[in-house]
PDB file of C-alpha atoms in Angstrom:
ATOM      1  CA  UNK A 279      66.411 194.069 243.746  1.00  0.00           C
ATOM      2  CA  UNK A 280      69.118 196.385 242.426  1.00  0.00           C
ATOM      3  CA  UNK A 281      71.710 193.747 243.266  1.00  0.00           C
ATOM      4  CA  UNK A 282      69.875 191.205 241.144  1.00  0.00           C
ATOM      5  CA  UNK A 283      69.594 193.653 238.267  1.00  0.00           C
ATOM      6  CA  UNK A 284      73.305 194.302 238.419  1.00  0.00           C
ATOM      7  CA  UNK A 285      74.000 190.529 238.388  1.00  0.00           C
ATOM      8  CA  UNK A 286      71.796 190.108 235.332  1.00  0.00           C
ATOM      9  CA  UNK A 287      73.543 193.049 233.605  1.00  0.00           C
ATOM     10  CA  UNK A 288      76.922 191.373 234.172  1.00  0.00           C
ATOM     11  CA  UNK A 289      75.552 188.030 232.977  1.00  0.00           C
ATOM     12  CA  UNK A 290      74.368 189.667 229.772  1.00  0.00           C
ATOM     13  CA  UNK A 291      77.765 191.341 229.260  1.00  0.00           C
ATOM     14  CA  UNK A 292      79.740 188.168 229.797  1.00  0.00           C
ATOM     15  CA  UNK A 293      77.304 185.881 227.943  1.00  0.00           C
ATOM     16  CA  UNK A 294      77.640 188.163 224.926  1.00  0.00           C
ATOM     17  CA  UNK A 295      80.926 186.427 224.269  1.00  0.00           C
ATOM     18  CA  UNK A 296      78.993 183.297 223.375  1.00  0.00           C
ATOM     19  CA  UNK A 297      76.320 184.890 221.184  1.00  0.00           C
ATOM     20  CA  UNK A 298      76.713 185.677 217.427  1.00  0.00           C
ATOM     21  CA  UNK A 299      77.750 189.238 216.747  1.00  0.00           C
ATOM     22  CA  UNK A 300      76.612 189.435 213.147  1.00  0.00           C
ATOM     23  CA  UNK A 301      72.796 189.096 213.082  1.00  0.00           C
ATOM     24  CA  UNK A 302      72.700 189.927 209.352  1.00  0.00           C
ATOM     25  CA  UNK A 303      75.028 187.013 208.668  1.00  0.00           C
ATOM     26  CA  UNK A 304      72.746 184.628 210.563  1.00  0.00           C
ATOM     27  CA  UNK A 305      69.699 185.845 208.564  1.00  0.00           C
ATOM     28  CA  UNK A 306      71.599 185.445 205.337  1.00  0.00           C
ATOM     29  CA  UNK A 307      72.354 181.837 206.281  1.00  0.00           C
ATOM     30  CA  UNK A 308      68.688 181.179 207.152  1.00  0.00           C
ATOM     31  CA  UNK A 309      67.392 182.605 203.898  1.00  0.00           C
ATOM     32  CA  UNK A 310      70.134 181.072 201.743  1.00  0.00           C
ATOM     33  CA  UNK A 311      69.773 178.213 199.291  1.00  0.00           C
ATOM     34  CA  UNK A 312      71.892 175.989 201.529  1.00  0.00           C
ATOM     35  CA  UNK A 313      70.593 172.572 202.505  1.00  0.00           C
ATOM     36  CA  UNK A 314      69.239 172.430 206.048  1.00  0.00           C
ATOM     37  CA  UNK A 315      72.423 170.544 207.119  1.00  0.00           C
ATOM     38  CA  UNK A 316      74.619 173.243 205.706  1.00  0.00           C
ATOM     39  CA  UNK A 317      72.546 175.951 207.311  1.00  0.00           C
ATOM     40  CA  UNK A 318      72.977 174.308 210.699  1.00  0.00           C
ATOM     41  CA  UNK A 319      76.724 173.896 210.167  1.00  0.00           C
ATOM     42  CA  UNK A 320      77.079 177.566 209.066  1.00  0.00           C
ATOM     43  CA  UNK A 321      75.058 178.787 212.085  1.00  0.00           C
ATOM     44  CA  UNK A 322      77.035 176.707 214.547  1.00  0.00           C
ATOM     45  CA  UNK A 323      80.210 178.198 213.138  1.00  0.00           C
ATOM     46  CA  UNK A 324      79.131 181.724 214.179  1.00  0.00           C
ATOM     47  CA  UNK A 325      79.834 181.195 217.950  1.00  0.00           C
ATOM     48  CA  UNK A 326      82.922 179.960 219.667  1.00  0.00           C
ATOM     49  CA  UNK A 327      81.485 177.084 221.818  1.00  0.00           C
ATOM     50  CA  UNK A 328      79.488 175.559 218.971  1.00  0.00           C
ATOM     51  CA  UNK A 329      82.296 176.104 216.471  1.00  0.00           C
ATOM     52  CA  UNK A 330      84.686 174.171 218.744  1.00  0.00           C
ATOM     53  CA  UNK A 331      82.239 171.266 218.897  1.00  0.00           C
ATOM     54  CA  UNK A 332      81.365 171.230 215.191  1.00  0.00           C
ATOM     55  CA  UNK A 333      83.414 168.104 214.354  1.00  0.00           C
ATOM     56  CA  UNK A 334      82.549 166.309 217.559  1.00  0.00           C
ATOM     57  CA  UNK A 335      78.758 166.634 217.871  1.00  0.00           C
ATOM     58  CA  UNK A 336      77.897 163.079 216.712  1.00  0.00           C
ATOM     59  CA  UNK A 337      80.404 161.659 219.173  1.00  0.00           C
ATOM     60  CA  UNK A 338      79.306 163.951 221.949  1.00  0.00           C
ATOM     61  CA  UNK A 339      75.689 162.773 221.703  1.00  0.00           C
ATOM     62  CA  UNK A 340      76.712 159.138 221.454  1.00  0.00           C
ATOM     63  CA  UNK A 341      78.599 159.544 224.746  1.00  0.00           C
ATOM     64  CA  UNK A 342      76.322 161.675 226.864  1.00  0.00           C
ATOM     65  CA  UNK A 343      73.054 159.904 226.315  1.00  0.00           C
ATOM     66  CA  UNK A 344      72.960 157.252 229.049  1.00  0.00           C
ATOM     67  CA  UNK A 345      69.407 156.356 227.893  1.00  0.00           C
ATOM     68  CA  UNK A 346      67.692 157.177 224.662  1.00  0.00           C
ATOM     69  CA  UNK A 347      66.674 160.862 224.852  1.00  0.00           C
ATOM     70  CA  UNK A 348      63.048 161.718 225.312  1.00  0.00           C
ATOM     71  CA  UNK A 349      63.044 165.175 226.758  1.00  0.00           C
ATOM     72  CA  UNK A 350      65.883 167.746 227.033  1.00  0.00           C
ATOM     73  CA  UNK A 351      66.209 171.166 228.670  1.00  0.00           C
ATOM     74  CA  UNK A 352      69.179 173.287 227.572  1.00  0.00           C
ATOM     75  CA  UNK A 353      70.046 176.180 229.890  1.00  0.00           C
ATOM     76  CA  UNK A 354      71.794 179.290 228.519  1.00  0.00           C
ATOM     77  CA  UNK A 355      71.632 177.370 225.281  1.00  0.00           C
ATOM     78  CA  UNK A 356      72.857 179.668 222.572  1.00  0.00           C
ATOM     79  CA  UNK A 357      72.599 177.896 219.264  1.00  0.00           C
ATOM     80  CA  UNK A 358      73.511 174.565 220.744  1.00  0.00           C
ATOM     81  CA  UNK A 359      70.021 173.026 220.431  1.00  0.00           C
ATOM     82  CA  UNK A 360      70.190 172.923 216.617  1.00  0.00           C
ATOM     83  CA  UNK A 361      73.188 170.597 216.906  1.00  0.00           C
ATOM     84  CA  UNK A 362      70.755 167.811 217.860  1.00  0.00           C
ATOM     85  CA  UNK A 363      70.517 167.347 214.121  1.00  0.00           C
ATOM     86  CA  UNK A 364      73.801 165.493 214.361  1.00  0.00           C
ATOM     87  CA  UNK A 365      72.602 163.003 217.001  1.00  0.00           C
ATOM     88  CA  UNK A 366      71.672 159.549 215.881  1.00  0.00           C
ATOM     89  CA  UNK A 367      68.910 159.606 218.475  1.00  0.00           C
ATOM     90  CA  UNK A 368      66.483 162.518 218.521  1.00  0.00           C
ATOM     91  CA  UNK A 369      64.352 163.537 221.610  1.00  0.00           C
ATOM     92  CA  UNK A 370      60.624 163.821 221.463  1.00  0.00           C
ATOM     93  CA  UNK A 371      60.977 167.324 222.925  1.00  0.00           C
ATOM     94  CA  UNK A 372      63.860 169.798 223.315  1.00  0.00           C
ATOM     95  CA  UNK A 373      63.190 172.874 225.420  1.00  0.00           C
ATOM     96  CA  UNK A 374      65.802 175.653 225.831  1.00  0.00           C
ATOM     97  CA  UNK A 375      66.474 178.949 227.556  1.00  0.00           C
ATOM     98  CA  UNK A 376      68.443 181.860 226.177  1.00  0.00           C
ATOM     99  CA  UNK A 377      68.585 185.645 226.778  1.00  0.00           C
ATOM    100  CA  UNK A 378      68.583 186.419 223.084  1.00  0.00           C
ATOM    101  CA  UNK A 379      65.345 186.882 221.092  1.00  0.00           C
ATOM    102  CA  UNK A 380      67.218 186.217 217.862  1.00  0.00           C
ATOM    103  CA  UNK A 381      68.611 182.879 219.172  1.00  0.00           C
ATOM    104  CA  UNK A 382      65.094 181.783 220.181  1.00  0.00           C
ATOM    105  CA  UNK A 383      63.744 182.623 216.725  1.00  0.00           C
ATOM    106  CA  UNK A 384      66.574 180.904 214.867  1.00  0.00           C
ATOM    107  CA  UNK A 385      66.353 177.720 216.934  1.00  0.00           C
ATOM    108  CA  UNK A 386      62.575 177.680 216.540  1.00  0.00           C
ATOM    109  CA  UNK A 387      62.903 177.976 212.761  1.00  0.00           C
ATOM    110  CA  UNK A 388      65.500 175.182 212.534  1.00  0.00           C
ATOM    111  CA  UNK A 389      63.510 172.931 214.800  1.00  0.00           C
ATOM    112  CA  UNK A 390      60.440 173.324 212.553  1.00  0.00           C
ATOM    113  CA  UNK A 391      62.659 172.342 209.566  1.00  0.00           C
ATOM    114  CA  UNK A 392      64.018 169.205 211.200  1.00  0.00           C
ATOM    115  CA  UNK A 393      60.767 168.207 212.989  1.00  0.00           C
ATOM    116  CA  UNK A 394      61.909 168.680 216.557  1.00  0.00           C
ATOM    117  CA  UNK A 395      59.309 169.741 219.029  1.00  0.00           C
ATOM    118  CA  UNK A 396      60.416 172.202 221.630  1.00  0.00           C
ATOM    119  CA  UNK A 397      59.741 175.438 223.552  1.00  0.00           C
ATOM    120  CA  UNK A 398      62.163 178.321 223.627  1.00  0.00           C
ATOM    121  CA  UNK A 399      62.138 180.620 226.683  1.00  0.00           C
ATOM    122  CA  UNK A 400      63.621 184.056 226.581  1.00  0.00           C
ATOM    123  CA  UNK A 401      64.984 184.213 230.072  1.00  0.00           C
ATOM    124  CA  UNK A 402      68.260 184.138 231.940  1.00  0.00           C
ATOM    125  CA  UNK A 403      69.567 181.390 234.122  1.00  0.00           C
ATOM    126  CA  UNK A 404      69.356 183.583 237.235  1.00  0.00           C
ATOM    127  CA  UNK A 405      65.576 183.807 236.918  1.00  0.00           C
ATOM    128  CA  UNK A 406      64.260 180.564 235.562  1.00  0.00           C
ATOM    129  CA  UNK A 407      60.632 180.380 234.337  1.00  0.00           C
ATOM    130  CA  UNK A 408      58.284 178.352 236.540  1.00  0.00           C
ATOM    131  CA  UNK A 409      57.296 176.299 233.498  1.00  0.00           C
ATOM    132  CA  UNK A 410      60.646 174.575 233.345  1.00  0.00           C
ATOM    133  CA  UNK A 411      60.927 173.748 236.998  1.00  0.00           C
ATOM    134  CA  UNK A 412      59.645 170.249 236.335  1.00  0.00           C
ATOM    135  CA  UNK A 413      61.255 166.907 235.604  1.00  0.00           C
ATOM    136  CA  UNK A 414      63.397 166.533 232.484  1.00  0.00           C
ATOM    137  CA  UNK A 415      65.201 163.432 231.485  1.00  0.00           C
ATOM    138  CA  UNK A 416      68.250 165.491 230.491  1.00  0.00           C
ATOM    139  CA  UNK A 417      69.263 168.962 231.509  1.00  0.00           C
ATOM    140  CA  UNK A 418      72.311 170.539 229.775  1.00  0.00           C
ATOM    141  CA  UNK A 419      74.435 173.259 231.368  1.00  0.00           C
ATOM    142  CA  UNK A 420      77.285 173.631 228.912  1.00  0.00           C
ATOM    143  CA  UNK A 421      80.223 176.037 229.467  1.00  0.00           C
ATOM    144  CA  UNK A 422      78.056 178.224 231.685  1.00  0.00           C
ATOM    145  CA  UNK A 423      78.998 177.419 235.227  1.00  0.00           C
ATOM    146  CA  UNK A 424      82.362 179.355 235.264  1.00  0.00           C
ATOM    147  CA  UNK A 425      80.490 182.463 234.140  1.00  0.00           C
ATOM    148  CA  UNK A 426      77.790 181.983 236.830  1.00  0.00           C
ATOM    149  CA  UNK A 427      80.298 181.420 239.579  1.00  0.00           C
ATOM    150  CA  UNK A 428      82.259 184.545 238.439  1.00  0.00           C
ATOM    151  CA  UNK A 429      79.263 186.850 238.905  1.00  0.00           C
ATOM    152  CA  UNK A 430      77.480 185.008 241.701  1.00  0.00           C
ATOM    153  CA  UNK A 431      79.677 182.542 243.611  1.00  0.00           C
ATOM    154  CA  UNK A 432      77.692 179.633 245.012  1.00  0.00           C
ATOM    155  CA  UNK A 433      74.779 179.990 242.515  1.00  0.00           C
ATOM    156  CA  UNK A 434      75.445 176.619 240.906  1.00  0.00           C
ATOM    157  CA  UNK A 435      74.675 174.941 244.201  1.00  0.00           C
ATOM    158  CA  UNK A 436      71.285 176.646 244.390  1.00  0.00           C
ATOM    159  CA  UNK A 437      70.600 176.077 240.730  1.00  0.00           C
ATOM    160  CA  UNK A 438      71.050 172.307 241.016  1.00  0.00           C
ATOM    161  CA  UNK A 439      68.635 172.255 243.935  1.00  0.00           C
ATOM    162  CA  UNK A 440      66.007 173.991 241.739  1.00  0.00           C
ATOM    163  CA  UNK A 441      66.372 171.529 238.857  1.00  0.00           C
ATOM    164  CA  UNK A 442      64.580 168.222 238.562  1.00  0.00           C
ATOM    165  CA  UNK A 443      66.400 165.829 236.251  1.00  0.00           C
ATOM    166  CA  UNK A 444      67.265 162.230 235.547  1.00  0.00           C
ATOM    167  CA  UNK A 445      70.615 163.235 234.097  1.00  0.00           C
ATOM    168  CA  UNK A 446      72.441 166.550 234.423  1.00  0.00           C
ATOM    169  CA  UNK A 447      75.009 167.032 231.708  1.00  0.00           C
ATOM    170  CA  UNK A 448      77.515 169.723 232.629  1.00  0.00           C
ATOM    171  CA  UNK A 449      80.489 170.884 230.645  1.00  0.00           C
ATOM    172  CA  UNK A 450      83.461 173.122 231.270  1.00  0.00           C
ATOM    173  CA  UNK A 451      85.923 174.728 228.853  1.00  0.00           C
ATOM    174  CA  UNK A 452      89.399 173.216 228.906  1.00  0.00           C
ATOM    175  CA  UNK A 453      90.990 176.591 228.383  1.00  0.00           C
ATOM    176  CA  UNK A 454      90.086 180.183 229.392  1.00  0.00           C
ATOM    177  CA  UNK A 455      88.585 182.438 226.709  1.00  0.00           C
ATOM    178  CA  UNK A 456      92.056 183.812 225.876  1.00  0.00           C
ATOM    179  CA  UNK A 457      93.527 180.265 225.774  1.00  0.00           C
ATOM    180  CA  UNK A 458      96.150 181.080 228.353  1.00  0.00           C
ATOM    181  CA  UNK A 459      94.933 179.077 231.326  1.00  0.00           C
ATOM    182  CA  UNK A 460      94.020 175.386 231.602  1.00  0.00           C
ATOM    183  CA  UNK A 461      90.961 176.115 233.701  1.00  0.00           C
ATOM    184  CA  UNK A 462      89.525 172.621 233.254  1.00  0.00           C
ATOM    185  CA  UNK A 463      91.909 171.252 235.838  1.00  0.00           C
ATOM    186  CA  UNK A 464      90.364 173.519 238.492  1.00  0.00           C
ATOM    187  CA  UNK A 465      86.728 172.915 237.589  1.00  0.00           C
ATOM    188  CA  UNK A 466      86.821 169.140 237.355  1.00  0.00           C
ATOM    189  CA  UNK A 467      87.549 168.531 241.064  1.00  0.00           C
ATOM    190  CA  UNK A 468      85.212 171.410 241.952  1.00  0.00           C
ATOM    191  CA  UNK A 469      82.183 169.816 240.244  1.00  0.00           C
ATOM    192  CA  UNK A 470      83.023 166.370 241.610  1.00  0.00           C
ATOM    193  CA  UNK A 471      83.095 167.723 245.129  1.00  0.00           C
ATOM    194  CA  UNK A 472      79.803 169.520 244.617  1.00  0.00           C
ATOM    195  CA  UNK A 473      78.244 166.329 243.227  1.00  0.00           C
ATOM    196  CA  UNK A 474      79.430 164.340 246.231  1.00  0.00           C
ATOM    197  CA  UNK A 475      77.976 166.893 248.648  1.00  0.00           C
ATOM    198  CA  UNK A 476      74.628 166.644 246.872  1.00  0.00           C
ATOM    199  CA  UNK A 477      74.616 162.842 246.721  1.00  0.00           C
ATOM    200  CA  UNK A 478      74.760 162.942 242.931  1.00  0.00           C
ATOM    201  CA  UNK A 479      76.336 160.002 241.165  1.00  0.00           C
ATOM    202  CA  UNK A 480      78.816 160.453 238.398  1.00  0.00           C
ATOM    203  CA  UNK A 481      77.490 158.363 235.537  1.00  0.00           C
ATOM    204  CA  UNK A 482      80.122 159.218 232.975  1.00  0.00           C
ATOM    205  CA  UNK A 483      82.981 161.564 232.127  1.00  0.00           C
ATOM    206  CA  UNK A 484      83.874 162.479 228.558  1.00  0.00           C
ATOM    207  CA  UNK A 485      85.987 165.089 226.850  1.00  0.00           C
ATOM    208  CA  UNK A 486      86.884 166.612 223.516  1.00  0.00           C
ATOM    209  CA  UNK A 487      89.963 168.768 222.906  1.00  0.00           C
ATOM    210  CA  UNK A 488      88.368 171.963 224.166  1.00  0.00           C
ATOM    211  CA  UNK A 489      85.685 170.745 226.569  1.00  0.00           C
ATOM    212  CA  UNK A 490      85.120 168.431 229.509  1.00  0.00           C
ATOM    213  CA  UNK A 491      81.715 166.784 230.109  1.00  0.00           C
ATOM    214  CA  UNK A 492      80.374 165.123 233.296  1.00  0.00           C
ATOM    215  CA  UNK A 493      76.997 163.349 233.488  1.00  0.00           C
ATOM    216  CA  UNK A 494      75.408 163.418 236.945  1.00  0.00           C
ATOM    217  CA  UNK A 495      72.348 161.628 238.213  1.00  0.00           C
ATOM    218  CA  UNK A 496      70.374 161.269 241.448  1.00  0.00           C
ATOM    219  CA  UNK A 497      69.927 157.541 240.782  1.00  0.00           C
ATOM    220  CA  UNK A 498      72.669 154.947 241.041  1.00  0.00           C
TER     221      UNK A 498
END
């Protein structure tokens, strides 16, 4: 039990890199006179992963949706769910999990403004709520696996076994946080080997300057 607590503590410390530091700034954006589109852009600019995707979101969604989206689950989501605004095709439901209460509240508010149905779960990826261990058409795990494998090597293998999906959309950063190492080159063969061992089919690969995406499926 103590071991699991320590793992979660480390996860929170590392994941803090990807969460907005200035909560007051986020609230100011929400209560500003900006249009909803501008609010979403300003919020996405507050964290590194979403900021790096800001000019690519429409193209990302055009490429990762093998079928028209109906239901999505976003693990360790951060503010990413609100980027669905930039997709030409909106899902009927978008559920998400994050360790931050503020993130859950912000996403919930934006979803209500853009008419997206979804459920936010305040939880960490090491202890998934039973409610989400059901089939989803799409499950997103974006830029999270390197962090998971750092604190608990082998957990990704177990995580994929827990998840029920039609399409699993995984992404990896192209560079390390300090931009010194091209870590994408190491993770691409790693995830492909894992997919092969689990009889998962690679449906598509796609990349933007700072991120590599791979879409996996259990069906051919």
